[in-house]
Each structure stands twice: as C-alpha cells, then as structure tokens.
mmCIF file with all atom_site columns, C-alpha atoms in Angstrom:
data_model
loop_
_atom_site.group_PDB
_atom_site.id
_atom_site.type_symbol
_atom_site.label_atom_id
_atom_site.label_alt_id
_atom_site.label_comp_id
_atom_site.label_asym_id
_atom_site.label_entity_id
_atom_site.label_seq_id
_atom_site.pdbx_PDB_ins_code
_atom_site.Cartn_x
_atom_site.Cartn_y
_atom_site.Cartn_z
_atom_site.occupancy
_atom_site.B_iso_or_equiv
_atom_site.pdbx_formal_charge
_atom_site.auth_seq_id
_atom_site.auth_comp_id
_atom_site.auth_asym_id
_atom_site.auth_atom_id
_atom_site.pdbx_PDB_model_num
ATOM 1   C CA . GLN A 1 1   ? -0.279  0.179   0.405  1.00 76.00 ? 1   GLN A CA 1
ATOM 2   C CA . SER A 1 2   ? 1.175   3.448   -1.053 1.00 86.00 ? 2   SER A CA 1
ATOM 3   C CA . ALA A 1 3   ? 1.778   6.647   1.561  1.00 91.00 ? 3   ALA A CA 1
ATOM 4   C CA . LEU A 1 4   ? -1.057  8.829   1.159  1.00 96.00 ? 4   LEU A CA 1
ATOM 5   C CA . THR A 1 5   ? 0.339   12.036  -0.283 1.00 97.00 ? 5   THR A CA 1
ATOM 6   C CA . GLN A 1 6   ? 0.241   15.557  1.761  1.00 98.00 ? 6   GLN A CA 1
ATOM 7   C CA . PRO A 1 7   ? 2.433   18.763  1.227  1.00 98.00 ? 7   PRO A CA 1
ATOM 8   C CA . ALA A 1 8   ? 5.688   18.330  3.191  1.00 97.00 ? 8   ALA A CA 1
ATOM 9   C CA . SER A 1 9   ? 5.327   21.923  4.426  1.00 98.00 ? 9   SER A CA 1
ATOM 10  C CA . VAL A 1 10  ? 2.979   24.614  4.886  1.00 98.00 ? 10  VAL A CA 1
ATOM 11  C CA . SER A 1 11  ? 3.207   27.891  6.785  1.00 97.00 ? 11  SER A CA 1
ATOM 12  C CA . GLY A 1 12  ? 0.868   31.004  7.860  1.00 97.00 ? 12  GLY A CA 1
ATOM 13  C CA . SER A 1 13  ? 0.821   34.142  9.955  1.00 97.00 ? 13  SER A CA 1
ATOM 14  C CA . PRO A 1 14  ? -0.467  34.227  13.416 1.00 97.00 ? 14  PRO A CA 1
ATOM 15  C CA . GLY A 1 15  ? -4.905  34.524  13.152 1.00 97.00 ? 15  GLY A CA 1
ATOM 16  C CA . GLN A 1 16  ? -4.392  33.164  9.465  1.00 97.00 ? 16  GLN A CA 1
ATOM 17  C CA . SER A 1 17  ? -6.315  29.544  8.239  1.00 98.00 ? 17  SER A CA 1
ATOM 18  C CA . ILE A 1 18  ? -4.204  27.359  6.561  1.00 98.00 ? 18  ILE A CA 1
ATOM 19  C CA . THR A 1 19  ? -5.109  24.088  4.701  1.00 98.00 ? 19  THR A CA 1
ATOM 20  C CA . ILE A 1 20  ? -3.304  20.150  4.563  1.00 98.00 ? 20  ILE A CA 1
ATOM 21  C CA . SER A 1 21  ? -4.301  18.110  1.693  1.00 98.00 ? 21  SER A CA 1
ATOM 22  C CA . CYS A 1 22  ? -3.844  14.439  1.722  1.00 98.00 ? 22  CYS A CA 1
ATOM 23  C CA . THR A 1 23  ? -4.525  12.588  -1.465 1.00 97.00 ? 23  THR A CA 1
ATOM 24  C CA . GLY A 1 24  ? -5.026  9.075   -1.808 1.00 96.00 ? 24  GLY A CA 1
ATOM 25  C CA . THR A 1 25  ? -6.785  6.586   -4.175 1.00 93.00 ? 25  THR A CA 1
ATOM 26  C CA . SER A 1 26  ? -10.594 4.585   -4.606 1.00 88.00 ? 26  SER A CA 1
ATOM 27  C CA . SER A 1 27  ? -8.859  2.481   -1.939 1.00 92.00 ? 27  SER A CA 1
ATOM 28  C CA . ASP A 1 28  ? -8.749  5.051   0.505  1.00 94.00 ? 28  ASP A CA 1
ATOM 29  C CA . VAL A 1 29  ? -9.820  7.957   1.057  1.00 94.00 ? 29  VAL A CA 1
ATOM 30  C CA . HIS A 1 30  ? -12.663 8.134   -1.956 1.00 94.00 ? 30  HIS A CA 1
ATOM 31  C CA . ASN A 1 31  ? -13.962 5.239   -0.821 1.00 94.00 ? 31  ASN A CA 1
ATOM 32  C CA . TYR A 1 32  ? -13.839 5.552   3.088  1.00 94.00 ? 32  TYR A CA 1
ATOM 33  C CA . LYS A 1 33  ? -15.120 8.271   5.578  1.00 95.00 ? 33  LYS A CA 1
ATOM 34  C CA . TYR A 1 34  ? -12.165 6.626   7.757  1.00 96.00 ? 34  TYR A CA 1
ATOM 35  C CA . VAL A 1 35  ? -9.813  9.401   7.241  1.00 97.00 ? 35  VAL A CA 1
ATOM 36  C CA . SER A 1 36  ? -8.125  11.187  10.513 1.00 98.00 ? 36  SER A CA 1
ATOM 37  C CA . TRP A 1 37  ? -5.538  13.340  11.217 1.00 98.00 ? 37  TRP A CA 1
ATOM 38  C CA . TYR A 1 38  ? -2.959  13.882  14.284 1.00 98.00 ? 38  TYR A CA 1
ATOM 39  C CA . GLN A 1 39  ? -0.159  16.721  15.116 1.00 98.00 ? 39  GLN A CA 1
ATOM 40  C CA . GLN A 1 40  ? 2.460   15.770  16.328 1.00 98.00 ? 40  GLN A CA 1
ATOM 41  C CA . HIS A 1 41  ? 5.334   18.303  18.285 1.00 98.00 ? 41  HIS A CA 1
ATOM 42  C CA . PRO A 1 42  ? 8.984   17.451  18.534 1.00 97.00 ? 42  PRO A CA 1
ATOM 43  C CA . GLY A 1 43  ? 9.364   14.400  20.658 1.00 96.00 ? 43  GLY A CA 1
ATOM 44  C CA . LYS A 1 44  ? 5.857   14.099  21.697 1.00 98.00 ? 44  LYS A CA 1
ATOM 45  C CA . ALA A 1 45  ? 3.546   11.243  20.441 1.00 98.00 ? 45  ALA A CA 1
ATOM 46  C CA . PRO A 1 46  ? 1.306   12.146  17.958 1.00 98.00 ? 46  PRO A CA 1
ATOM 47  C CA . LYS A 1 47  ? -2.355  13.312  19.150 1.00 98.00 ? 47  LYS A CA 1
ATOM 48  C CA . LEU A 1 48  ? -5.818  12.293  17.469 1.00 98.00 ? 48  LEU A CA 1
ATOM 49  C CA . MET A 1 49  ? -7.035  15.985  16.127 1.00 98.00 ? 49  MET A CA 1
ATOM 50  C CA . ILE A 1 50  ? -9.924  14.656  13.621 1.00 98.00 ? 50  ILE A CA 1
ATOM 51  C CA . TYR A 1 51  ? -11.234 11.242  13.150 1.00 97.00 ? 51  TYR A CA 1
ATOM 52  C CA . ASP A 1 52  ? -14.126 10.169  10.405 1.00 97.00 ? 52  ASP A CA 1
ATOM 53  C CA . VAL A 1 53  ? -12.665 12.712  7.910  1.00 97.00 ? 53  VAL A CA 1
ATOM 54  C CA . THR A 1 54  ? -15.237 15.887  10.173 1.00 98.00 ? 54  THR A CA 1
ATOM 55  C CA . ASN A 1 55  ? -15.090 14.782  13.736 1.00 97.00 ? 55  ASN A CA 1
ATOM 56  C CA . ARG A 1 56  ? -13.284 16.580  16.567 1.00 98.00 ? 56  ARG A CA 1
ATOM 57  C CA . PRO A 1 57  ? -12.238 14.494  19.786 1.00 96.00 ? 57  PRO A CA 1
ATOM 58  C CA . SER A 1 58  ? -13.860 16.303  23.186 1.00 95.00 ? 58  SER A CA 1
ATOM 59  C CA . GLY A 1 59  ? -11.250 18.901  23.833 1.00 96.00 ? 59  GLY A CA 1
ATOM 60  C CA . VAL A 1 60  ? -9.791  19.740  20.565 1.00 98.00 ? 60  VAL A CA 1
ATOM 61  C CA . SER A 1 61  ? -10.000 23.353  19.296 1.00 97.00 ? 61  SER A CA 1
ATOM 62  C CA . SER A 1 62  ? -13.007 24.126  16.856 1.00 97.00 ? 62  SER A CA 1
ATOM 63  C CA . ARG A 1 63  ? -10.414 25.899  15.175 1.00 98.00 ? 63  ARG A CA 1
ATOM 64  C CA . PHE A 1 64  ? -9.666  22.933  13.937 1.00 98.00 ? 64  PHE A CA 1
ATOM 65  C CA . SER A 1 65  ? -11.672 20.948  11.124 1.00 98.00 ? 65  SER A CA 1
ATOM 66  C CA . GLY A 1 66  ? -11.475 18.271  8.035  1.00 98.00 ? 66  GLY A CA 1
ATOM 67  C CA . SER A 1 67  ? -13.186 17.366  4.903  1.00 97.00 ? 67  SER A CA 1
ATOM 68  C CA . LYS A 1 68  ? -13.645 15.371  1.731  1.00 97.00 ? 68  LYS A CA 1
ATOM 69  C CA . SER A 1 69  ? -13.656 15.540  -1.778 1.00 96.00 ? 69  SER A CA 1
ATOM 70  C CA . GLY A 1 70  ? -13.011 12.491  -4.027 1.00 95.00 ? 70  GLY A CA 1
ATOM 71  C CA . ASN A 1 71  ? -9.450  11.138  -3.628 1.00 96.00 ? 71  ASN A CA 1
ATOM 72  C CA . SER A 1 72  ? -8.581  13.782  -1.212 1.00 97.00 ? 72  SER A CA 1
ATOM 73  C CA . ALA A 1 73  ? -8.834  15.107  2.235  1.00 98.00 ? 73  ALA A CA 1
ATOM 74  C CA . SER A 1 74  ? -8.032  18.700  4.357  1.00 98.00 ? 74  SER A CA 1
ATOM 75  C CA . LEU A 1 75  ? -6.832  19.844  7.513  1.00 98.00 ? 75  LEU A CA 1
ATOM 76  C CA . THR A 1 76  ? -8.237  23.537  8.213  1.00 98.00 ? 76  THR A CA 1
ATOM 77  C CA . ILE A 1 77  ? -6.731  25.190  10.983 1.00 98.00 ? 77  ILE A CA 1
ATOM 78  C CA . SER A 1 78  ? -8.461  28.845  11.486 1.00 98.00 ? 78  SER A CA 1
ATOM 79  C CA . GLY A 1 79  ? -6.690  31.557  13.945 1.00 97.00 ? 79  GLY A CA 1
ATOM 80  C CA . LEU A 1 80  ? -3.762  29.934  13.362 1.00 98.00 ? 80  LEU A CA 1
ATOM 81  C CA . GLN A 1 81  ? -1.821  30.208  16.677 1.00 98.00 ? 81  GLN A CA 1
ATOM 82  C CA . ALA A 1 82  ? 2.089   29.921  17.591 1.00 97.00 ? 82  ALA A CA 1
ATOM 83  C CA . GLU A 1 83  ? 1.109   26.513  19.129 1.00 97.00 ? 83  GLU A CA 1
ATOM 84  C CA . ASP A 1 84  ? -0.188  24.859  16.146 1.00 98.00 ? 84  ASP A CA 1
ATOM 85  C CA . GLU A 1 85  ? 3.932   24.758  14.791 1.00 98.00 ? 85  GLU A CA 1
ATOM 86  C CA . ALA A 1 86  ? 3.658   21.017  14.445 1.00 98.00 ? 86  ALA A CA 1
ATOM 87  C CA . ASP A 1 87  ? 3.747   18.156  12.175 1.00 98.00 ? 87  ASP A CA 1
ATOM 88  C CA . TYR A 1 88  ? 0.498   16.446  10.670 1.00 98.00 ? 88  TYR A CA 1
ATOM 89  C CA . TYR A 1 89  ? -0.626  13.475  9.343  1.00 98.00 ? 89  TYR A CA 1
ATOM 90  C CA . CYS A 1 90  ? -3.549  11.830  7.456  1.00 98.00 ? 90  CYS A CA 1
ATOM 91  C CA . CYS A 1 91  ? -4.638  8.856   7.734  1.00 98.00 ? 91  CYS A CA 1
ATOM 92  C CA . SER A 1 92  ? -7.017  6.857   5.921  1.00 97.00 ? 92  SER A CA 1
ATOM 93  C CA . TYR A 1 93  ? -8.604  3.048   5.880  1.00 96.00 ? 93  TYR A CA 1
ATOM 94  C CA . THR A 1 94  ? -8.129  0.968   3.004  1.00 96.00 ? 94  THR A CA 1
ATOM 95  C CA . SER A 1 95  ? -10.353 -1.237  0.822  1.00 95.00 ? 95  SER A CA 1
ATOM 96  C CA . SER A 1 96  ? -8.065  -4.544  2.573  1.00 94.00 ? 96  SER A CA 1
ATOM 97  C CA . SER A 1 97  ? -8.480  -3.458  6.176  1.00 93.00 ? 97  SER A CA 1
ATOM 98  C CA . THR A 1 98  ? -5.273  -1.914  6.920  1.00 95.00 ? 98  THR A CA 1
ATOM 99  C CA . LEU A 1 99  ? -4.640  1.900   7.454  1.00 96.00 ? 99  LEU A CA 1
ATOM 100 C CA . VAL A 1 100 ? -2.101  3.800   5.334  1.00 97.00 ? 100 VAL A CA 1
ATOM 101 C CA . PHE A 1 101 ? -0.616  7.546   6.643  1.00 98.00 ? 101 PHE A CA 1
ATOM 102 C CA . GLY A 1 102 ? 0.301   10.291  4.689  1.00 98.00 ? 102 GLY A CA 1
ATOM 103 C CA . GLY A 1 103 ? 3.717   11.409  4.836  1.00 97.00 ? 103 GLY A CA 1
ATOM 104 C CA . GLY A 1 104 ? 3.184   14.293  7.270  1.00 98.00 ? 104 GLY A CA 1
ATOM 105 C CA . THR A 1 105 ? 3.183   18.167  6.762  1.00 98.00 ? 105 THR A CA 1
ATOM 106 C CA . LYS A 1 106 ? 5.498   20.669  8.669  1.00 98.00 ? 106 LYS A CA 1
ATOM 107 C CA . LEU A 1 107 ? 3.181   23.268  10.076 1.00 98.00 ? 107 LEU A CA 1
ATOM 108 C CA . THR A 1 108 ? 5.587   27.322  10.574 1.00 98.00 ? 108 THR A CA 1
ATOM 109 C CA . VAL A 1 109 ? 3.591   29.440  11.798 1.00 97.00 ? 109 VAL A CA 1
ATOM 110 C CA . LEU A 1 110 ? 5.523   32.589  11.375 1.00 94.00 ? 110 LEU A CA 1
ATOM 111 C CA . GLN B 2 1   ? -7.178  8.292   32.955 1.00 90.00 ? 1   GLN B CA 1
ATOM 112 C CA . LEU B 2 2   ? -6.170  6.040   29.898 1.00 93.00 ? 2   LEU B CA 1
ATOM 113 C CA . GLN B 2 3   ? -2.785  5.373   29.947 1.00 96.00 ? 3   GLN B CA 1
ATOM 114 C CA . LEU B 2 4   ? -0.502  3.000   27.392 1.00 97.00 ? 4   LEU B CA 1
ATOM 115 C CA . GLN B 2 5   ? 2.876   2.089   28.284 1.00 98.00 ? 5   GLN B CA 1
ATOM 116 C CA . GLU B 2 6   ? 5.905   0.796   26.050 1.00 98.00 ? 6   GLU B CA 1
ATOM 117 C CA . SER B 2 7   ? 8.466   -1.350  27.212 1.00 98.00 ? 7   SER B CA 1
ATOM 118 C CA . GLY B 2 8   ? 11.091  -3.722  25.865 1.00 96.00 ? 8   GLY B CA 1
ATOM 119 C CA . PRO B 2 9   ? 14.952  -3.554  24.725 1.00 96.00 ? 9   PRO B CA 1
ATOM 120 C CA . GLY B 2 10  ? 16.323  -0.054  23.535 1.00 96.00 ? 10  GLY B CA 1
ATOM 121 C CA . LEU B 2 11  ? 18.549  -2.135  21.474 1.00 98.00 ? 11  LEU B CA 1
ATOM 122 C CA . VAL B 2 12  ? 18.420  -4.405  19.108 1.00 98.00 ? 12  VAL B CA 1
ATOM 123 C CA . LYS B 2 13  ? 20.929  -7.120  17.166 1.00 98.00 ? 13  LYS B CA 1
ATOM 124 C CA . ALA B 2 14  ? 20.499  -7.020  13.190 1.00 97.00 ? 14  ALA B CA 1
ATOM 125 C CA . SER B 2 15  ? 18.636  -9.978  12.527 1.00 97.00 ? 15  SER B CA 1
ATOM 126 C CA . GLU B 2 16  ? 17.317  -10.906 15.733 1.00 98.00 ? 16  GLU B CA 1
ATOM 127 C CA . THR B 2 17  ? 13.775  -10.655 17.061 1.00 98.00 ? 17  THR B CA 1
ATOM 128 C CA . LEU B 2 18  ? 12.390  -7.025  18.825 1.00 98.00 ? 18  LEU B CA 1
ATOM 129 C CA . SER B 2 19  ? 9.934   -7.266  21.497 1.00 98.00 ? 19  SER B CA 1
ATOM 130 C CA . LEU B 2 20  ? 8.246   -5.228  23.137 1.00 98.00 ? 20  LEU B CA 1
ATOM 131 C CA . ILE B 2 21  ? 5.070   -4.824  25.122 1.00 98.00 ? 21  ILE B CA 1
ATOM 132 C CA . CYS B 2 22  ? 2.562   -2.487  26.053 1.00 98.00 ? 22  CYS B CA 1
ATOM 133 C CA . THR B 2 23  ? 0.625   -2.335  29.503 1.00 98.00 ? 23  THR B CA 1
ATOM 134 C CA . VAL B 2 24  ? -2.391  -0.527  29.805 1.00 96.00 ? 24  VAL B CA 1
ATOM 135 C CA . SER B 2 25  ? -4.279  0.801   32.578 1.00 95.00 ? 25  SER B CA 1
ATOM 136 C CA . GLY B 2 26  ? -7.152  2.946   33.538 1.00 92.00 ? 26  GLY B CA 1
ATOM 137 C CA . ASP B 2 27  ? -9.652  0.569   30.868 1.00 90.00 ? 27  ASP B CA 1
ATOM 138 C CA . SER B 2 28  ? -9.366  -3.109  30.622 1.00 91.00 ? 28  SER B CA 1
ATOM 139 C CA . ILE B 2 29  ? -7.663  -4.342  27.434 1.00 93.00 ? 29  ILE B CA 1
ATOM 140 C CA . SER B 2 30  ? -10.658 -6.934  27.267 1.00 90.00 ? 30  SER B CA 1
ATOM 141 C CA . SER B 2 31  ? -13.227 -3.902  26.472 1.00 83.00 ? 31  SER B CA 1
ATOM 142 C CA . THR B 2 32  ? -15.401 -4.654  23.843 1.00 81.00 ? 32  THR B CA 1
ATOM 143 C CA . SER B 2 33  ? -15.546 -1.167  22.206 1.00 86.00 ? 33  SER B CA 1
ATOM 144 C CA . TYR B 2 34  ? -11.640 -0.725  21.283 1.00 92.00 ? 34  TYR B CA 1
ATOM 145 C CA . TYR B 2 35  ? -9.066  -2.274  19.686 1.00 94.00 ? 35  TYR B CA 1
ATOM 146 C CA . TRP B 2 36  ? -5.490  -1.921  20.061 1.00 95.00 ? 36  TRP B CA 1
ATOM 147 C CA . GLY B 2 37  ? -2.451  -1.265  17.545 1.00 96.00 ? 37  GLY B CA 1
ATOM 148 C CA . TRP B 2 38  ? 1.235   -0.192  16.735 1.00 98.00 ? 38  TRP B CA 1
ATOM 149 C CA . ILE B 2 39  ? 2.332   2.086   14.984 1.00 98.00 ? 39  ILE B CA 1
ATOM 150 C CA . ARG B 2 40  ? 6.735   3.256   14.218 1.00 98.00 ? 40  ARG B CA 1
ATOM 151 C CA . GLN B 2 41  ? 8.342   6.399   13.362 1.00 98.00 ? 41  GLN B CA 1
ATOM 152 C CA . PRO B 2 42  ? 11.611  6.156   11.545 1.00 98.00 ? 42  PRO B CA 1
ATOM 153 C CA . PRO B 2 43  ? 14.065  8.809   13.142 1.00 97.00 ? 43  PRO B CA 1
ATOM 154 C CA . GLY B 2 44  ? 13.407  12.136  11.224 1.00 96.00 ? 44  GLY B CA 1
ATOM 155 C CA . LYS B 2 45  ? 10.320  10.628  8.981  1.00 97.00 ? 45  LYS B CA 1
ATOM 156 C CA . GLY B 2 46  ? 7.135   9.466   9.276  1.00 97.00 ? 46  GLY B CA 1
ATOM 157 C CA . LEU B 2 47  ? 4.451   7.448   11.124 1.00 98.00 ? 47  LEU B CA 1
ATOM 158 C CA . GLU B 2 48  ? 3.940   3.538   9.840  1.00 98.00 ? 48  GLU B CA 1
ATOM 159 C CA . TRP B 2 49  ? 1.123   1.634   10.820 1.00 97.00 ? 49  TRP B CA 1
ATOM 160 C CA . ILE B 2 50  ? 2.440   -2.111  11.704 1.00 98.00 ? 50  ILE B CA 1
ATOM 161 C CA . ASP B 2 51  ? -0.695  -3.801  13.461 1.00 96.00 ? 51  ASP B CA 1
ATOM 162 C CA . THR B 2 52  ? -4.412  -3.789  15.061 1.00 96.00 ? 52  THR B CA 1
ATOM 163 C CA . LEU B 2 53  ? -5.390  -6.496  17.281 1.00 94.00 ? 53  LEU B CA 1
ATOM 164 C CA . TYR B 2 54  ? -8.487  -7.123  19.296 1.00 88.00 ? 54  TYR B CA 1
ATOM 165 C CA . TYR B 2 55  ? -8.291  -8.947  22.578 1.00 83.00 ? 55  TYR B CA 1
ATOM 166 C CA . ARG B 2 56  ? -10.139 -11.878 20.903 1.00 85.00 ? 56  ARG B CA 1
ATOM 167 C CA . GLY B 2 57  ? -8.005  -12.494 18.396 1.00 82.00 ? 57  GLY B CA 1
ATOM 168 C CA . SER B 2 58  ? -8.366  -10.913 15.414 1.00 89.00 ? 58  SER B CA 1
ATOM 169 C CA . THR B 2 59  ? -5.345  -8.949  13.748 1.00 93.00 ? 59  THR B CA 1
ATOM 170 C CA . TYR B 2 60  ? -5.143  -6.507  11.034 1.00 95.00 ? 60  TYR B CA 1
ATOM 171 C CA . TYR B 2 61  ? -1.080  -6.065  9.714  1.00 96.00 ? 61  TYR B CA 1
ATOM 172 C CA . ASN B 2 62  ? 0.789   -3.795  7.547  1.00 96.00 ? 62  ASN B CA 1
ATOM 173 C CA . PRO B 2 63  ? 1.504   -6.164  4.517  1.00 96.00 ? 63  PRO B CA 1
ATOM 174 C CA . SER B 2 64  ? 4.931   -5.091  4.162  1.00 96.00 ? 64  SER B CA 1
ATOM 175 C CA . LEU B 2 65  ? 5.226   -6.101  8.106  1.00 97.00 ? 65  LEU B CA 1
ATOM 176 C CA . LYS B 2 66  ? 3.008   -9.411  8.323  1.00 96.00 ? 66  LYS B CA 1
ATOM 177 C CA . SER B 2 67  ? 5.544   -12.007 7.179  1.00 97.00 ? 67  SER B CA 1
ATOM 178 C CA . ARG B 2 68  ? 7.861   -10.708 10.584 1.00 98.00 ? 68  ARG B CA 1
ATOM 179 C CA . VAL B 2 69  ? 4.903   -9.149  12.651 1.00 97.00 ? 69  VAL B CA 1
ATOM 180 C CA . THR B 2 70  ? 3.547   -11.562 15.639 1.00 96.00 ? 70  THR B CA 1
ATOM 181 C CA . VAL B 2 71  ? 1.191   -10.168 18.375 1.00 95.00 ? 71  VAL B CA 1
ATOM 182 C CA . SER B 2 72  ? -0.764  -11.466 21.275 1.00 94.00 ? 72  SER B CA 1
ATOM 183 C CA . VAL B 2 73  ? -2.701  -10.250 24.286 1.00 94.00 ? 73  VAL B CA 1
ATOM 184 C CA . ASP B 2 74  ? -2.023  -11.055 27.460 1.00 93.00 ? 74  ASP B CA 1
ATOM 185 C CA . THR B 2 75  ? -5.894  -9.816  29.608 1.00 92.00 ? 75  THR B CA 1
ATOM 186 C CA . SER B 2 76  ? -4.500  -11.396 32.816 1.00 94.00 ? 76  SER B CA 1
ATOM 187 C CA . LYS B 2 77  ? -1.635  -8.214  33.132 1.00 96.00 ? 77  LYS B CA 1
ATOM 188 C CA . ASN B 2 78  ? -3.599  -6.416  30.711 1.00 95.00 ? 78  ASN B CA 1
ATOM 189 C CA . GLN B 2 79  ? -0.859  -6.225  28.244 1.00 96.00 ? 79  GLN B CA 1
ATOM 190 C CA . PHE B 2 80  ? -0.482  -6.331  24.392 1.00 96.00 ? 80  PHE B CA 1
ATOM 191 C CA . SER B 2 81  ? 3.009   -7.455  22.442 1.00 97.00 ? 81  SER B CA 1
ATOM 192 C CA . LEU B 2 82  ? 4.465   -7.161  19.410 1.00 98.00 ? 82  LEU B CA 1
ATOM 193 C CA . LYS B 2 83  ? 7.881   -9.097  17.942 1.00 98.00 ? 83  LYS B CA 1
ATOM 194 C CA . LEU B 2 84  ? 8.943   -8.909  14.800 1.00 98.00 ? 84  LEU B CA 1
ATOM 195 C CA . SER B 2 85  ? 11.803  -10.963 13.307 1.00 98.00 ? 85  SER B CA 1
ATOM 196 C CA . SER B 2 86  ? 14.686  -11.146 11.208 1.00 98.00 ? 86  SER B CA 1
ATOM 197 C CA . VAL B 2 87  ? 14.939  -6.741  12.166 1.00 98.00 ? 87  VAL B CA 1
ATOM 198 C CA . THR B 2 88  ? 17.379  -4.545  9.932  1.00 98.00 ? 88  THR B CA 1
ATOM 199 C CA . ALA B 2 89  ? 18.756  -1.252  10.466 1.00 97.00 ? 89  ALA B CA 1
ATOM 200 C CA . ALA B 2 90  ? 15.460  0.281   8.835  1.00 97.00 ? 90  ALA B CA 1
ATOM 201 C CA . ASP B 2 91  ? 13.987  -1.478  12.181 1.00 98.00 ? 91  ASP B CA 1
ATOM 202 C CA . THR B 2 92  ? 15.462  1.508   14.059 1.00 98.00 ? 92  THR B CA 1
ATOM 203 C CA . ALA B 2 93  ? 12.295  3.159   15.152 1.00 98.00 ? 93  ALA B CA 1
ATOM 204 C CA . VAL B 2 94  ? 10.448  5.036   17.578 1.00 98.00 ? 94  VAL B CA 1
ATOM 205 C CA . TYR B 2 95  ? 7.817   2.315   18.444 1.00 98.00 ? 95  TYR B CA 1
ATOM 206 C CA . TYR B 2 96  ? 3.929   3.412   19.859 1.00 98.00 ? 96  TYR B CA 1
ATOM 207 C CA . CYS B 2 97  ? 1.251   1.810   21.389 1.00 98.00 ? 97  CYS B CA 1
ATOM 208 C CA . ALA B 2 98  ? -2.332  3.018   21.354 1.00 97.00 ? 98  ALA B CA 1
ATOM 209 C CA . ARG B 2 99  ? -6.011  2.283   21.531 1.00 96.00 ? 99  ARG B CA 1
ATOM 210 C CA . GLY B 2 100 ? -8.168  2.037   18.270 1.00 92.00 ? 100 GLY B CA 1
ATOM 211 C CA . ASN B 2 101 ? -11.281 2.672   17.706 1.00 88.00 ? 101 ASN B CA 1
ATOM 212 C CA . TYR B 2 102 ? -12.300 -0.613  15.398 1.00 85.00 ? 102 TYR B CA 1
ATOM 213 C CA . ILE B 2 103 ? -8.807  -0.025  13.073 1.00 87.00 ? 103 ILE B CA 1
ATOM 214 C CA . THR B 2 104 ? -10.405 3.312   11.570 1.00 93.00 ? 104 THR B CA 1
ATOM 215 C CA . ARG B 2 105 ? -7.636  5.669   13.871 1.00 95.00 ? 105 ARG B CA 1
ATOM 216 C CA . PHE B 2 106 ? -6.351  5.939   17.090 1.00 97.00 ? 106 PHE B CA 1
ATOM 217 C CA . ASP B 2 107 ? -7.295  7.853   20.375 1.00 95.00 ? 107 ASP B CA 1
ATOM 218 C CA . TYR B 2 108 ? -4.595  7.651   22.867 1.00 96.00 ? 108 TYR B CA 1
ATOM 219 C CA . TRP B 2 109 ? -1.162  6.578   22.295 1.00 98.00 ? 109 TRP B CA 1
ATOM 220 C CA . GLY B 2 110 ? 1.716   5.530   24.478 1.00 98.00 ? 110 GLY B CA 1
ATOM 221 C CA . GLN B 2 111 ? 4.630   8.110   24.664 1.00 98.00 ? 111 GLN B CA 1
ATOM 222 C CA . GLY B 2 112 ? 6.696   5.285   22.664 1.00 98.00 ? 112 GLY B CA 1
ATOM 223 C CA . THR B 2 113 ? 9.993   3.841   23.120 1.00 98.00 ? 113 THR B CA 1
ATOM 224 C CA . LEU B 2 114 ? 13.298  3.752   20.546 1.00 98.00 ? 114 LEU B CA 1
ATOM 225 C CA . VAL B 2 115 ? 14.471  0.649   19.374 1.00 98.00 ? 115 VAL B CA 1
ATOM 226 C CA . THR B 2 116 ? 17.752  0.951   17.414 1.00 98.00 ? 116 THR B CA 1
ATOM 227 C CA . VAL B 2 117 ? 19.127  -2.248  15.685 1.00 98.00 ? 117 VAL B CA 1
ATOM 228 C CA . SER B 2 118 ? 22.984  -2.371  15.833 1.00 96.00 ? 118 SER B CA 1
ATOM 229 C CA . SER B 2 119 ? 24.769  -4.272  13.015 1.00 87.00 ? 119 SER B CA 1
#
C-alpha cells in the first residue's frame, strides 16, 4: 500500500487559516469516511485531532476542521496560533482492512 | 485516565527479534469497544502503521511487515505485545502502542520507545 500524499510543508501567520491536503486513491480516501488527522509536536506522541473526516475528539479546538472530496481530504486550521506549529499526519482506512498514513506536513507559524 | 506504556530493549542486533510490550492502565484491554495497535516512526520520518488487534484474536497487519510480525494479548496482565523478526537497520524507530476504534483511528497513544537495530 502506498502512503497518502501530503505537502512537505505549509506555513501561515498568526490569525490566518491554512489547509493541509491529503491525497489518496479509490482504495482508501475516496471510498471511506474513515480519514483521521494527527498532530505531533517534536519529541511527543501523535495526538488525534480529527476522525471520520470531520469529527473532533472532545477537547480539540473548534479551530480544527476536516473535509473530504473525491480522493482528497483536507485539514483546515483557522485562527492560527503559535502552538499549532507541529507536524500533521493524515491517515485512512483502506479496502484491504488496513491503515495507511500520509508522509506528514510540517506546519510553520511565521 | 487511560495510559499506555511501551517497554522493551532499546537495542536489538540485526537479524534478531524485536520484542515490545504495551501495558494498559485505566481501561481493560478486554473492553469490547476498543482495539489495540502498534505504530512506528523512524528517526526524522513519518508514521507507519504496523498492526491492530482485538483481544479476542482478530488481527490486522501492514502487508509490508506481516510476514515478520507476531502480536499477542495477555488479558491477565492487561498487556499486548509486538514481536518483529529478522530486524535490520531499517527497523530502527520509535515504536508507539495505541488504543484504536476498530482499525479506523487511534485515540490514545503511549509515549513511544526508541528501538535501535545495531549491526
């Protein structure tokens, strides 16, 4: 199975909104609502931010939102804050009953 | 408060078997609601899913690792384990254990443990 495709890096200024894309195939992102997003700060374990494409776990800021269209999913962070600077990974369930992660995107808050 | 803690040798010789245990506290590994999994991250690289298992025996594997992976559950100790055979330098990574919702996502993660494969 091939990793989902994410941009290597994105950046934005405090207060702005940014979107991270995640491109898969008809065997994963396109045909399933099971896309999740993880935030990882340096030296820390990943943290679940979005699941089932659009849902936020309890305690995750409403500034984080997810969406999907066709083979691609997106994570949008609005009102960018310094603490949002981290690596972000998308993940999808696949038709083979497996999971596949994206390569990760480094978010820099300018 | 759910906690997961990975344990095992931090150094493994090439061609040998990597063995890790995840100890779960604050929840029962026999819970019918959850699955349990392993994910790894080579230094400076991205996340790679290894496997997800259910305490009653259902197991799902990354196809690229399946031939080398063995997983098990010890409900009496509230632990699950990972064995990865015939390791090479490419298996050097931080290994995380996590709680899953089916195999669609992981909502709680351990802190991770670095395993280095030496030649």
